[in-house]
């Protein structure tokens, strides 16, 4: 709602924090009013929750505004659902000749038009800290953004995929010896910066915004070693890998594979966040019970695996 309201304002994103807050308040107030009319909204705890929601929403609106001020991209679609509403699903062919159809909702698609081409990136909002993890992609645990990019590329045929990012929605508490408000704001902006993957073209990196410039480029304007950036060919291979992995997972689901074998990385096991651990009953002490220990991988490993198929 905020993004649609912002796009209707001619001056946006070149507005100050106060103007951004007023825009967000206009969007949030009807929602909070509906909340106040519920039993939960009448309590002191409910009122405190509503206040926290307003602060977080204001911070999210300003974060988006600030990111757009330094970016060549602009929002083109919000909450685009593929698989319904006239946008076709992602169709993947399975090894047995059957097909699976994936549907989902992309929080935001941004576009940038240049003389050479049109570029697109997908944004997914998260309330917690989340980054793109090559190990999770390799083992099929983090395919969402790549599948979104695949779907968006079909929606905008001819546009060049330029990036995929998580956008954190939060109003973090900053601790430490920061006495100047500008320092606090810079630290908050750093924590809420887009996290993901960009094309390695320097001009595209610059167009992603100031956060990506600081994270990916050295002072001389060249890419940092280890920057989260890949070539156009490598990005295409990553997307193809995600689609291939989705096909494999779909086939295993269709075949009825329900082995009690949770993924494990280091000391962390998937059971820690699983709502069904009481039903599954995984116990590593039982005979035959074992977790799938995931070997750490890099983006290069994913690219190489797809090239070898």
PDB file of C-alpha atoms in Angstrom:
ATOM      1  CA  UNK A   1       0.000   0.000   0.000  1.00  0.00           C
ATOM      2  CA  UNK A   2       2.798   2.384   0.849  1.00  0.00           C
ATOM      3  CA  UNK A   3       4.590   1.668  -2.428  1.00  0.00           C
ATOM      4  CA  UNK A   4       1.450   2.342  -4.458  1.00  0.00           C
ATOM      5  CA  UNK A   5       0.860   5.555  -2.532  1.00  0.00           C
ATOM      6  CA  UNK A   6       4.498   6.576  -3.009  1.00  0.00           C
ATOM      7  CA  UNK A   7       4.396   5.976  -6.754  1.00  0.00           C
ATOM      8  CA  UNK A   8       1.369   8.282  -7.005  1.00  0.00           C
ATOM      9  CA  UNK A   9       3.436  11.127  -5.519  1.00  0.00           C
ATOM     10  CA  UNK A  10       5.412  13.000  -8.178  1.00  0.00           C
ATOM     11  CA  UNK A  11       8.147  14.034  -5.742  1.00  0.00           C
ATOM     12  CA  UNK A  12       8.841  10.524  -4.409  1.00  0.00           C
ATOM     13  CA  UNK A  13      11.436   9.198  -3.685  1.00  0.00           C
ATOM     14  CA  UNK A  14      13.032  12.638  -3.272  1.00  0.00           C
ATOM     15  CA  UNK A  15      11.202  13.339  -0.017  1.00  0.00           C
ATOM     16  CA  UNK A  16      12.426  13.721   3.561  1.00  0.00           C
ATOM     17  CA  UNK A  17      11.775  11.463   6.535  1.00  0.00           C
ATOM     18  CA  UNK A  18       8.814  13.524   7.777  1.00  0.00           C
ATOM     19  CA  UNK A  19       7.055  13.280   4.408  1.00  0.00           C
ATOM     20  CA  UNK A  20       7.730   9.549   4.248  1.00  0.00           C
ATOM     21  CA  UNK A  21       6.266   9.089   7.742  1.00  0.00           C
ATOM     22  CA  UNK A  22       3.121  11.033   6.805  1.00  0.00           C
ATOM     23  CA  UNK A  23       2.627   8.835   3.750  1.00  0.00           C
ATOM     24  CA  UNK A  24       3.011   5.697   5.831  1.00  0.00           C
ATOM     25  CA  UNK A  25       0.664   6.985   8.544  1.00  0.00           C
ATOM     26  CA  UNK A  26      -2.041   7.540   5.927  1.00  0.00           C
ATOM     27  CA  UNK A  27      -1.667   3.909   4.882  1.00  0.00           C
ATOM     28  CA  UNK A  28      -1.363   2.384   8.351  1.00  0.00           C
ATOM     29  CA  UNK A  29      -4.042   4.348  10.215  1.00  0.00           C
ATOM     30  CA  UNK A  30      -7.061   2.483   8.731  1.00  0.00           C
ATOM     31  CA  UNK A  31      -5.401  -0.820   9.613  1.00  0.00           C
ATOM     32  CA  UNK A  32      -4.664   0.288  13.168  1.00  0.00           C
ATOM     33  CA  UNK A  33      -8.205   1.605  13.564  1.00  0.00           C
ATOM     34  CA  UNK A  34      -9.571  -1.806  12.627  1.00  0.00           C
ATOM     35  CA  UNK A  35      -7.133  -3.329  15.132  1.00  0.00           C
ATOM     36  CA  UNK A  36      -8.335  -1.017  17.906  1.00  0.00           C
ATOM     37  CA  UNK A  37     -11.906  -2.250  17.445  1.00  0.00           C
ATOM     38  CA  UNK A  38     -10.875  -5.822  18.250  1.00  0.00           C
ATOM     39  CA  UNK A  39     -10.723  -7.148  21.842  1.00  0.00           C
ATOM     40  CA  UNK A  40      -6.933  -7.333  21.652  1.00  0.00           C
ATOM     41  CA  UNK A  41      -6.723  -3.715  20.554  1.00  0.00           C
ATOM     42  CA  UNK A  42      -8.494  -2.497  23.693  1.00  0.00           C
ATOM     43  CA  UNK A  43      -5.799  -3.665  26.103  1.00  0.00           C
ATOM     44  CA  UNK A  44      -2.655  -1.796  27.102  1.00  0.00           C
ATOM     45  CA  UNK A  45      -0.636  -4.555  25.535  1.00  0.00           C
ATOM     46  CA  UNK A  46      -2.615  -4.187  22.312  1.00  0.00           C
ATOM     47  CA  UNK A  47      -2.049  -0.438  22.252  1.00  0.00           C
ATOM     48  CA  UNK A  48       1.681  -0.957  22.764  1.00  0.00           C
ATOM     49  CA  UNK A  49       1.690  -3.481  19.925  1.00  0.00           C
ATOM     50  CA  UNK A  50      -0.072  -1.002  17.642  1.00  0.00           C
ATOM     51  CA  UNK A  51       2.517   1.647  18.475  1.00  0.00           C
ATOM     52  CA  UNK A  52       5.341  -0.743  17.684  1.00  0.00           C
ATOM     53  CA  UNK A  53       3.707  -1.643  14.385  1.00  0.00           C
ATOM     54  CA  UNK A  54       3.460   2.033  13.445  1.00  0.00           C
ATOM     55  CA  UNK A  55       7.138   2.624  14.238  1.00  0.00           C
ATOM     56  CA  UNK A  56       8.203  -0.434  12.253  1.00  0.00           C
ATOM     57  CA  UNK A  57       6.010   0.587   9.314  1.00  0.00           C
ATOM     58  CA  UNK A  58       7.464   4.104   9.338  1.00  0.00           C
ATOM     59  CA  UNK A  59      10.964   2.684   9.384  1.00  0.00           C
ATOM     60  CA  UNK A  60      10.105   0.348   6.486  1.00  0.00           C
ATOM     61  CA  UNK A  61       8.678   3.232   4.459  1.00  0.00           C
ATOM     62  CA  UNK A  62      11.755   5.360   5.028  1.00  0.00           C
ATOM     63  CA  UNK A  63      14.074   2.433   4.260  1.00  0.00           C
ATOM     64  CA  UNK A  64      12.352   1.887   0.918  1.00  0.00           C
ATOM     65  CA  UNK A  65      12.414   5.623   0.175  1.00  0.00           C
ATOM     66  CA  UNK A  66      16.098   5.942   1.022  1.00  0.00           C
ATOM     67  CA  UNK A  67      16.981   2.887  -1.051  1.00  0.00           C
ATOM     68  CA  UNK A  68      15.093   4.253  -4.047  1.00  0.00           C
ATOM     69  CA  UNK A  69      16.818   7.642  -3.760  1.00  0.00           C
ATOM     70  CA  UNK A  70      20.135   6.054  -4.665  1.00  0.00           C
ATOM     71  CA  UNK A  71      18.825   3.495  -7.155  1.00  0.00           C
ATOM     72  CA  UNK A  72      18.093   3.395 -10.855  1.00  0.00           C
ATOM     73  CA  UNK A  73      15.345   0.825 -10.251  1.00  0.00           C
ATOM     74  CA  UNK A  74      11.702   1.655  -9.530  1.00  0.00           C
ATOM     75  CA  UNK A  75       8.890  -0.584  -8.267  1.00  0.00           C
ATOM     76  CA  UNK A  76       6.779  -1.962 -11.103  1.00  0.00           C
ATOM     77  CA  UNK A  77       4.729  -4.708  -9.424  1.00  0.00           C
ATOM     78  CA  UNK A  78       3.680  -5.296  -5.831  1.00  0.00           C
ATOM     79  CA  UNK A  79       2.441  -8.666  -4.566  1.00  0.00           C
ATOM     80  CA  UNK A  80       2.405 -10.212  -8.030  1.00  0.00           C
ATOM     81  CA  UNK A  81       0.793 -13.644  -7.809  1.00  0.00           C
ATOM     82  CA  UNK A  82       1.808 -16.156 -10.440  1.00  0.00           C
ATOM     83  CA  UNK A  83      -0.369 -19.209 -10.917  1.00  0.00           C
ATOM     84  CA  UNK A  84      -3.618 -17.216 -10.680  1.00  0.00           C
ATOM     85  CA  UNK A  85      -5.092 -13.904 -11.754  1.00  0.00           C
ATOM     86  CA  UNK A  86      -4.008 -14.264 -15.360  1.00  0.00           C
ATOM     87  CA  UNK A  87      -0.293 -14.759 -14.650  1.00  0.00           C
ATOM     88  CA  UNK A  88       0.655 -18.343 -15.560  1.00  0.00           C
ATOM     89  CA  UNK A  89       2.311 -20.633 -13.013  1.00  0.00           C
ATOM     90  CA  UNK A  90       5.886 -21.829 -13.284  1.00  0.00           C
ATOM     91  CA  UNK A  91       5.608 -25.072 -15.257  1.00  0.00           C
ATOM     92  CA  UNK A  92       8.350 -27.639 -14.731  1.00  0.00           C
ATOM     93  CA  UNK A  93       8.741 -30.938 -16.541  1.00  0.00           C
ATOM     94  CA  UNK A  94       9.431 -34.016 -14.421  1.00  0.00           C
ATOM     95  CA  UNK A  95      11.596 -36.965 -15.405  1.00  0.00           C
ATOM     96  CA  UNK A  96       8.586 -39.297 -15.855  1.00  0.00           C
ATOM     97  CA  UNK A  97       6.987 -36.993 -18.425  1.00  0.00           C
ATOM     98  CA  UNK A  98       4.476 -35.404 -16.043  1.00  0.00           C
ATOM     99  CA  UNK A  99       4.441 -31.745 -15.051  1.00  0.00           C
ATOM    100  CA  UNK A 100       4.344 -29.741 -11.839  1.00  0.00           C
ATOM    101  CA  UNK A 101       2.965 -26.234 -11.570  1.00  0.00           C
ATOM    102  CA  UNK A 102       4.390 -23.831  -9.016  1.00  0.00           C
ATOM    103  CA  UNK A 103       2.516 -20.809  -7.799  1.00  0.00           C
ATOM    104  CA  UNK A 104       3.548 -18.036  -5.453  1.00  0.00           C
ATOM    105  CA  UNK A 105       3.509 -14.325  -4.731  1.00  0.00           C
ATOM    106  CA  UNK A 106       6.412 -11.978  -5.416  1.00  0.00           C
ATOM    107  CA  UNK A 107       6.456  -9.113  -2.927  1.00  0.00           C
ATOM    108  CA  UNK A 108       7.967  -6.637  -5.379  1.00  0.00           C
ATOM    109  CA  UNK A 109       9.404  -6.451  -8.878  1.00  0.00           C
ATOM    110  CA  UNK A 110      11.611  -3.458  -9.737  1.00  0.00           C
ATOM    111  CA  UNK A 111      12.488  -2.360 -13.256  1.00  0.00           C
ATOM    112  CA  UNK A 112      15.170  -0.115 -14.727  1.00  0.00           C
ATOM    113  CA  UNK A 113      15.141   1.051 -18.335  1.00  0.00           C
ATOM    114  CA  UNK A 114      18.359   1.994 -20.103  1.00  0.00           C
ATOM    115  CA  UNK A 115      19.175   2.710 -23.734  1.00  0.00           C
ATOM    116  CA  UNK A 116      20.481  -0.831 -24.065  1.00  0.00           C
ATOM    117  CA  UNK A 117      17.872  -2.871 -22.238  1.00  0.00           C
ATOM    118  CA  UNK A 118      15.288  -3.222 -19.478  1.00  0.00           C
ATOM    119  CA  UNK A 119      16.540  -4.799 -16.256  1.00  0.00           C
ATOM    120  CA  UNK A 120      14.497  -6.376 -13.489  1.00  0.00           C
ATOM    121  CA  UNK A 121      15.093  -7.497  -9.945  1.00  0.00           C
ATOM    122  CA  UNK A 122      12.864  -9.253  -7.416  1.00  0.00           C
ATOM    123  CA  UNK A 123      12.498  -8.231  -3.772  1.00  0.00           C
ATOM    124  CA  UNK A 124      11.181 -10.416  -0.956  1.00  0.00           C
ATOM    125  CA  UNK A 125      10.239  -8.835   2.386  1.00  0.00           C
ATOM    126  CA  UNK A 126      11.344 -10.599   5.561  1.00  0.00           C
ATOM    127  CA  UNK A 127      10.661  -9.684   9.180  1.00  0.00           C
ATOM    128  CA  UNK A 128      13.879 -11.373  10.307  1.00  0.00           C
ATOM    129  CA  UNK A 129      17.467 -11.380   9.158  1.00  0.00           C
ATOM    130  CA  UNK A 130      17.866 -13.414   5.969  1.00  0.00           C
ATOM    131  CA  UNK A 131      20.637 -13.693   3.410  1.00  0.00           C
ATOM    132  CA  UNK A 132      21.142 -15.732   0.279  1.00  0.00           C
ATOM    133  CA  UNK A 133      23.056 -18.869   1.269  1.00  0.00           C
ATOM    134  CA  UNK A 134      24.754 -20.909  -1.489  1.00  0.00           C
ATOM    135  CA  UNK A 135      24.720 -24.039   0.668  1.00  0.00           C
ATOM    136  CA  UNK A 136      20.941 -23.851   1.122  1.00  0.00           C
ATOM    137  CA  UNK A 137      20.457 -23.213  -2.594  1.00  0.00           C
ATOM    138  CA  UNK A 138      22.657 -26.157  -3.547  1.00  0.00           C
ATOM    139  CA  UNK A 139      20.709 -28.579  -1.364  1.00  0.00           C
ATOM    140  CA  UNK A 140      17.288 -27.229  -2.394  1.00  0.00           C
ATOM    141  CA  UNK A 141      16.422 -25.411   0.837  1.00  0.00           C
ATOM    142  CA  UNK A 142      16.405 -21.847  -0.528  1.00  0.00           C
ATOM    143  CA  UNK A 143      14.969 -21.781  -4.041  1.00  0.00           C
ATOM    144  CA  UNK A 144      12.318 -19.110  -3.484  1.00  0.00           C
ATOM    145  CA  UNK A 145      14.060 -16.004  -4.836  1.00  0.00           C
ATOM    146  CA  UNK A 146      15.507 -17.783  -7.863  1.00  0.00           C
ATOM    147  CA  UNK A 147      12.082 -19.217  -8.749  1.00  0.00           C
ATOM    148  CA  UNK A 148      10.621 -15.715  -8.310  1.00  0.00           C
ATOM    149  CA  UNK A 149      13.214 -14.337 -10.721  1.00  0.00           C
ATOM    150  CA  UNK A 150      12.321 -17.077 -13.204  1.00  0.00           C
ATOM    151  CA  UNK A 151       8.606 -16.201 -12.942  1.00  0.00           C
ATOM    152  CA  UNK A 152       9.250 -12.445 -13.210  1.00  0.00           C
ATOM    153  CA  UNK A 153      11.414 -12.963 -16.290  1.00  0.00           C
ATOM    154  CA  UNK A 154       8.489 -14.686 -18.008  1.00  0.00           C
ATOM    155  CA  UNK A 155       6.120 -11.925 -16.932  1.00  0.00           C
ATOM    156  CA  UNK A 156       8.474  -9.301 -18.403  1.00  0.00           C
ATOM    157  CA  UNK A 157       9.683 -11.106 -21.507  1.00  0.00           C
ATOM    158  CA  UNK A 158      12.791  -9.473 -22.912  1.00  0.00           C
ATOM    159  CA  UNK A 159      13.854  -7.875 -19.621  1.00  0.00           C
ATOM    160  CA  UNK A 160      17.290  -8.834 -18.312  1.00  0.00           C
ATOM    161  CA  UNK A 161      17.435 -10.346 -14.788  1.00  0.00           C
ATOM    162  CA  UNK A 162      19.678  -8.071 -12.722  1.00  0.00           C
ATOM    163  CA  UNK A 163      19.308  -9.158  -9.120  1.00  0.00           C
ATOM    164  CA  UNK A 164      17.390 -10.856  -6.330  1.00  0.00           C
ATOM    165  CA  UNK A 165      17.255  -9.503  -2.796  1.00  0.00           C
ATOM    166  CA  UNK A 166      15.758  -9.891   0.652  1.00  0.00           C
ATOM    167  CA  UNK A 167      14.491  -6.675   2.243  1.00  0.00           C
ATOM    168  CA  UNK A 168      14.282  -6.746   6.024  1.00  0.00           C
ATOM    169  CA  UNK A 169      11.223  -5.110   7.623  1.00  0.00           C
ATOM    170  CA  UNK A 170      12.214  -4.112  11.138  1.00  0.00           C
ATOM    171  CA  UNK A 171      12.996  -1.195  13.438  1.00  0.00           C
ATOM    172  CA  UNK A 172      16.186  -2.507  15.052  1.00  0.00           C
ATOM    173  CA  UNK A 173      17.569  -1.381  18.379  1.00  0.00           C
ATOM    174  CA  UNK A 174      21.123  -0.120  18.022  1.00  0.00           C
ATOM    175  CA  UNK A 175      23.518  -0.582  20.927  1.00  0.00           C
ATOM    176  CA  UNK A 176      27.037   0.713  21.344  1.00  0.00           C
ATOM    177  CA  UNK A 177      28.861   3.995  21.712  1.00  0.00           C
ATOM    178  CA  UNK A 178      26.993   5.912  18.996  1.00  0.00           C
ATOM    179  CA  UNK A 179      26.281   9.418  20.260  1.00  0.00           C
ATOM    180  CA  UNK A 180      25.345  11.101  16.989  1.00  0.00           C
ATOM    181  CA  UNK A 181      21.956  10.446  15.389  1.00  0.00           C
ATOM    182  CA  UNK A 182      23.517  10.273  11.929  1.00  0.00           C
ATOM    183  CA  UNK A 183      25.729   7.411  13.089  1.00  0.00           C
ATOM    184  CA  UNK A 184      22.707   5.558  14.447  1.00  0.00           C
ATOM    185  CA  UNK A 185      20.820   6.037  11.185  1.00  0.00           C
ATOM    186  CA  UNK A 186      23.763   4.748   9.159  1.00  0.00           C
ATOM    187  CA  UNK A 187      23.984   1.647  11.346  1.00  0.00           C
ATOM    188  CA  UNK A 188      20.230   1.033  11.022  1.00  0.00           C
ATOM    189  CA  UNK A 189      20.432   1.482   7.244  1.00  0.00           C
ATOM    190  CA  UNK A 190      23.285  -1.022   7.135  1.00  0.00           C
ATOM    191  CA  UNK A 191      21.270  -3.619   9.028  1.00  0.00           C
ATOM    192  CA  UNK A 192      18.219  -3.082   6.814  1.00  0.00           C
ATOM    193  CA  UNK A 193      20.116  -3.017   3.523  1.00  0.00           C
ATOM    194  CA  UNK A 194      19.104  -5.332   0.702  1.00  0.00           C
ATOM    195  CA  UNK A 195      20.770  -8.738   0.955  1.00  0.00           C
ATOM    196  CA  UNK A 196      21.090 -10.906  -2.107  1.00  0.00           C
ATOM    197  CA  UNK A 197      22.765 -11.189  -5.466  1.00  0.00           C
ATOM    198  CA  UNK A 198      23.436  -8.696  -8.255  1.00  0.00           C
ATOM    199  CA  UNK A 199      24.801  -8.840 -11.763  1.00  0.00           C
ATOM    200  CA  UNK A 200      28.525  -8.163 -11.657  1.00  0.00           C
ATOM    201  CA  UNK A 201      28.315  -5.348 -14.213  1.00  0.00           C
ATOM    202  CA  UNK A 202      29.579  -2.308 -12.280  1.00  0.00           C
ATOM    203  CA  UNK A 203      26.910  -0.006 -13.702  1.00  0.00           C
ATOM    204  CA  UNK A 204      24.190  -2.438 -12.644  1.00  0.00           C
ATOM    205  CA  UNK A 205      25.711  -2.669  -9.153  1.00  0.00           C
ATOM    206  CA  UNK A 206      25.664   1.139  -8.916  1.00  0.00           C
ATOM    207  CA  UNK A 207      22.037   1.171 -10.029  1.00  0.00           C
ATOM    208  CA  UNK A 208      21.105  -1.277  -7.252  1.00  0.00           C
ATOM    209  CA  UNK A 209      21.681   1.495  -4.696  1.00  0.00           C
ATOM    210  CA  UNK A 210      24.195   2.921  -2.271  1.00  0.00           C
ATOM    211  CA  UNK A 211      24.056  -0.091   0.044  1.00  0.00           C
ATOM    212  CA  UNK A 212      25.190  -2.421  -2.747  1.00  0.00           C
ATOM    213  CA  UNK A 213      27.861   0.047  -3.883  1.00  0.00           C
ATOM    214  CA  UNK A 214      29.410   0.069  -0.402  1.00  0.00           C
ATOM    215  CA  UNK A 215      29.144  -3.699  -0.030  1.00  0.00           C
ATOM    216  CA  UNK A 216      30.327  -4.726  -3.498  1.00  0.00           C
ATOM    217  CA  UNK A 217      32.617  -2.035  -4.914  1.00  0.00           C
ATOM    218  CA  UNK A 218      36.073  -0.898  -3.843  1.00  0.00           C
ATOM    219  CA  UNK A 219      37.009   2.773  -3.681  1.00  0.00           C
ATOM    220  CA  UNK A 220      38.427   2.566  -7.213  1.00  0.00           C
ATOM    221  CA  UNK A 221      35.051   1.427  -8.552  1.00  0.00           C
ATOM    222  CA  UNK A 222      35.963  -2.205  -9.181  1.00  0.00           C
ATOM    223  CA  UNK A 223      34.264  -5.245  -7.665  1.00  0.00           C
ATOM    224  CA  UNK A 224      35.418  -6.420  -4.262  1.00  0.00           C
ATOM    225  CA  UNK A 225      36.735  -9.937  -4.029  1.00  0.00           C
ATOM    226  CA  UNK A 226      33.912 -12.146  -2.819  1.00  0.00           C
ATOM    227  CA  UNK A 227      31.196  -9.619  -3.719  1.00  0.00           C
ATOM    228  CA  UNK A 228      27.717 -11.125  -4.030  1.00  0.00           C
ATOM    229  CA  UNK A 229      27.687 -10.603  -7.787  1.00  0.00           C
ATOM    230  CA  UNK A 230      27.679 -12.927 -10.800  1.00  0.00           C
ATOM    231  CA  UNK A 231      27.738 -12.627 -14.571  1.00  0.00           C
ATOM    232  CA  UNK A 232      24.565 -12.792 -16.633  1.00  0.00           C
ATOM    233  CA  UNK A 233      25.436 -16.326 -17.733  1.00  0.00           C
ATOM    234  CA  UNK A 234      26.087 -17.438 -14.150  1.00  0.00           C
ATOM    235  CA  UNK A 235      22.789 -15.935 -12.954  1.00  0.00           C
ATOM    236  CA  UNK A 236      20.981 -17.800 -15.730  1.00  0.00           C
ATOM    237  CA  UNK A 237      22.650 -21.044 -14.638  1.00  0.00           C
ATOM    238  CA  UNK A 238      21.643 -20.425 -11.011  1.00  0.00           C
ATOM    239  CA  UNK A 239      18.013 -19.947 -12.059  1.00  0.00           C
ATOM    240  CA  UNK A 240      18.141 -23.092 -14.205  1.00  0.00           C
ATOM    241  CA  UNK A 241      19.594 -24.998 -11.246  1.00  0.00           C
ATOM    242  CA  UNK A 242      16.734 -23.847  -9.001  1.00  0.00           C
ATOM    243  CA  UNK A 243      14.137 -24.967 -11.550  1.00  0.00           C
ATOM    244  CA  UNK A 244      15.895 -28.335 -11.956  1.00  0.00           C
ATOM    245  CA  UNK A 245      16.065 -28.787  -8.187  1.00  0.00           C
ATOM    246  CA  UNK A 246      12.363 -27.880  -7.890  1.00  0.00           C
ATOM    247  CA  UNK A 247      11.600 -30.574 -10.472  1.00  0.00           C
ATOM    248  CA  UNK A 248      13.571 -33.158  -8.498  1.00  0.00           C
ATOM    249  CA  UNK A 249      11.864 -32.220  -5.243  1.00  0.00           C
ATOM    250  CA  UNK A 250       8.435 -32.296  -6.904  1.00  0.00           C
ATOM    251  CA  UNK A 251       9.104 -35.782  -8.253  1.00  0.00           C
ATOM    252  CA  UNK A 252      10.172 -37.003  -4.820  1.00  0.00           C
ATOM    253  CA  UNK A 253       7.050 -35.533  -3.220  1.00  0.00           C
ATOM    254  CA  UNK A 254       4.841 -37.110  -5.898  1.00  0.00           C
ATOM    255  CA  UNK A 255       6.556 -40.453  -5.284  1.00  0.00           C
ATOM    256  CA  UNK A 256       5.557 -40.277  -1.621  1.00  0.00           C
ATOM    257  CA  UNK A 257       9.037 -39.816  -0.205  1.00  0.00           C
ATOM    258  CA  UNK A 258       8.613 -38.928   3.471  1.00  0.00           C
ATOM    259  CA  UNK A 259      11.813 -40.224   5.031  1.00  0.00           C
ATOM    260  CA  UNK A 260      12.531 -39.013   8.551  1.00  0.00           C
ATOM    261  CA  UNK A 261      15.815 -37.353   7.606  1.00  0.00           C
ATOM    262  CA  UNK A 262      16.025 -33.677   8.613  1.00  0.00           C
ATOM    263  CA  UNK A 263      18.706 -31.430   7.166  1.00  0.00           C
ATOM    264  CA  UNK A 264      21.560 -30.496   9.463  1.00  0.00           C
ATOM    265  CA  UNK A 265      24.296 -27.871   9.153  1.00  0.00           C
ATOM    266  CA  UNK A 266      26.826 -27.928  11.948  1.00  0.00           C
ATOM    267  CA  UNK A 267      24.927 -28.123  15.245  1.00  0.00           C
ATOM    268  CA  UNK A 268      21.717 -26.679  13.729  1.00  0.00           C
ATOM    269  CA  UNK A 269      19.060 -29.171  12.640  1.00  0.00           C
ATOM    270  CA  UNK A 270      15.863 -28.366  10.743  1.00  0.00           C
ATOM    271  CA  UNK A 271      13.853 -29.814  13.636  1.00  0.00           C
ATOM    272  CA  UNK A 272      14.532 -26.655  15.646  1.00  0.00           C
ATOM    273  CA  UNK A 273      12.086 -24.692  13.477  1.00  0.00           C
ATOM    274  CA  UNK A 274       9.715 -27.465  12.393  1.00  0.00           C
ATOM    275  CA  UNK A 275       6.080 -27.305  13.562  1.00  0.00           C
ATOM    276  CA  UNK A 276       5.731 -31.062  13.031  1.00  0.00           C
ATOM    277  CA  UNK A 277       8.647 -32.358  15.052  1.00  0.00           C
ATOM    278  CA  UNK A 278       6.251 -33.889  17.582  1.00  0.00           C
ATOM    279  CA  UNK A 279       4.530 -35.887  14.842  1.00  0.00           C
ATOM    280  CA  UNK A 280       7.696 -36.836  12.992  1.00  0.00           C
ATOM    281  CA  UNK A 281       9.371 -38.091  16.131  1.00  0.00           C
ATOM    282  CA  UNK A 282      12.900 -37.903  14.797  1.00  0.00           C
ATOM    283  CA  UNK A 283      15.291 -39.294  17.371  1.00  0.00           C
ATOM    284  CA  UNK A 284      18.966 -39.666  16.381  1.00  0.00           C
ATOM    285  CA  UNK A 285      19.349 -42.376  19.026  1.00  0.00           C
ATOM    286  CA  UNK A 286      16.883 -44.685  17.260  1.00  0.00           C
ATOM    287  CA  UNK A 287      18.247 -47.329  14.933  1.00  0.00           C
ATOM    288  CA  UNK A 288      18.256 -46.152  11.317  1.00  0.00           C
ATOM    289  CA  UNK A 289      17.488 -42.515  12.170  1.00  0.00           C
ATOM    290  CA  UNK A 290      19.937 -40.046  10.674  1.00  0.00           C
ATOM    291  CA  UNK A 291      20.071 -36.414   9.695  1.00  0.00           C
ATOM    292  CA  UNK A 292      21.236 -35.233   6.284  1.00  0.00           C
ATOM    293  CA  UNK A 293      24.472 -33.431   7.065  1.00  0.00           C
ATOM    294  CA  UNK A 294      24.849 -30.730   4.414  1.00  0.00           C
ATOM    295  CA  UNK A 295      28.285 -29.998   3.063  1.00  0.00           C
ATOM    296  CA  UNK A 296      29.084 -26.304   2.690  1.00  0.00           C
ATOM    297  CA  UNK A 297      28.896 -25.023  -0.886  1.00  0.00           C
ATOM    298  CA  UNK A 298      29.707 -21.860  -2.838  1.00  0.00           C
ATOM    299  CA  UNK A 299      27.965 -20.206  -5.767  1.00  0.00           C
ATOM    300  CA  UNK A 300      30.717 -21.594  -8.007  1.00  0.00           C
ATOM    301  CA  UNK A 301      29.706 -25.107  -6.980  1.00  0.00           C
ATOM    302  CA  UNK A 302      26.106 -24.469  -8.060  1.00  0.00           C
ATOM    303  CA  UNK A 303      27.176 -22.991 -11.401  1.00  0.00           C
ATOM    304  CA  UNK A 304      29.514 -25.907 -12.038  1.00  0.00           C
ATOM    305  CA  UNK A 305      26.838 -28.448 -11.117  1.00  0.00           C
ATOM    306  CA  UNK A 306      24.404 -26.902 -13.595  1.00  0.00           C
ATOM    307  CA  UNK A 307      27.018 -26.699 -16.350  1.00  0.00           C
ATOM    308  CA  UNK A 308      27.682 -30.409 -15.941  1.00  0.00           C
ATOM    309  CA  UNK A 309      24.040 -31.445 -16.431  1.00  0.00           C
TER     310      UNK A 309
END
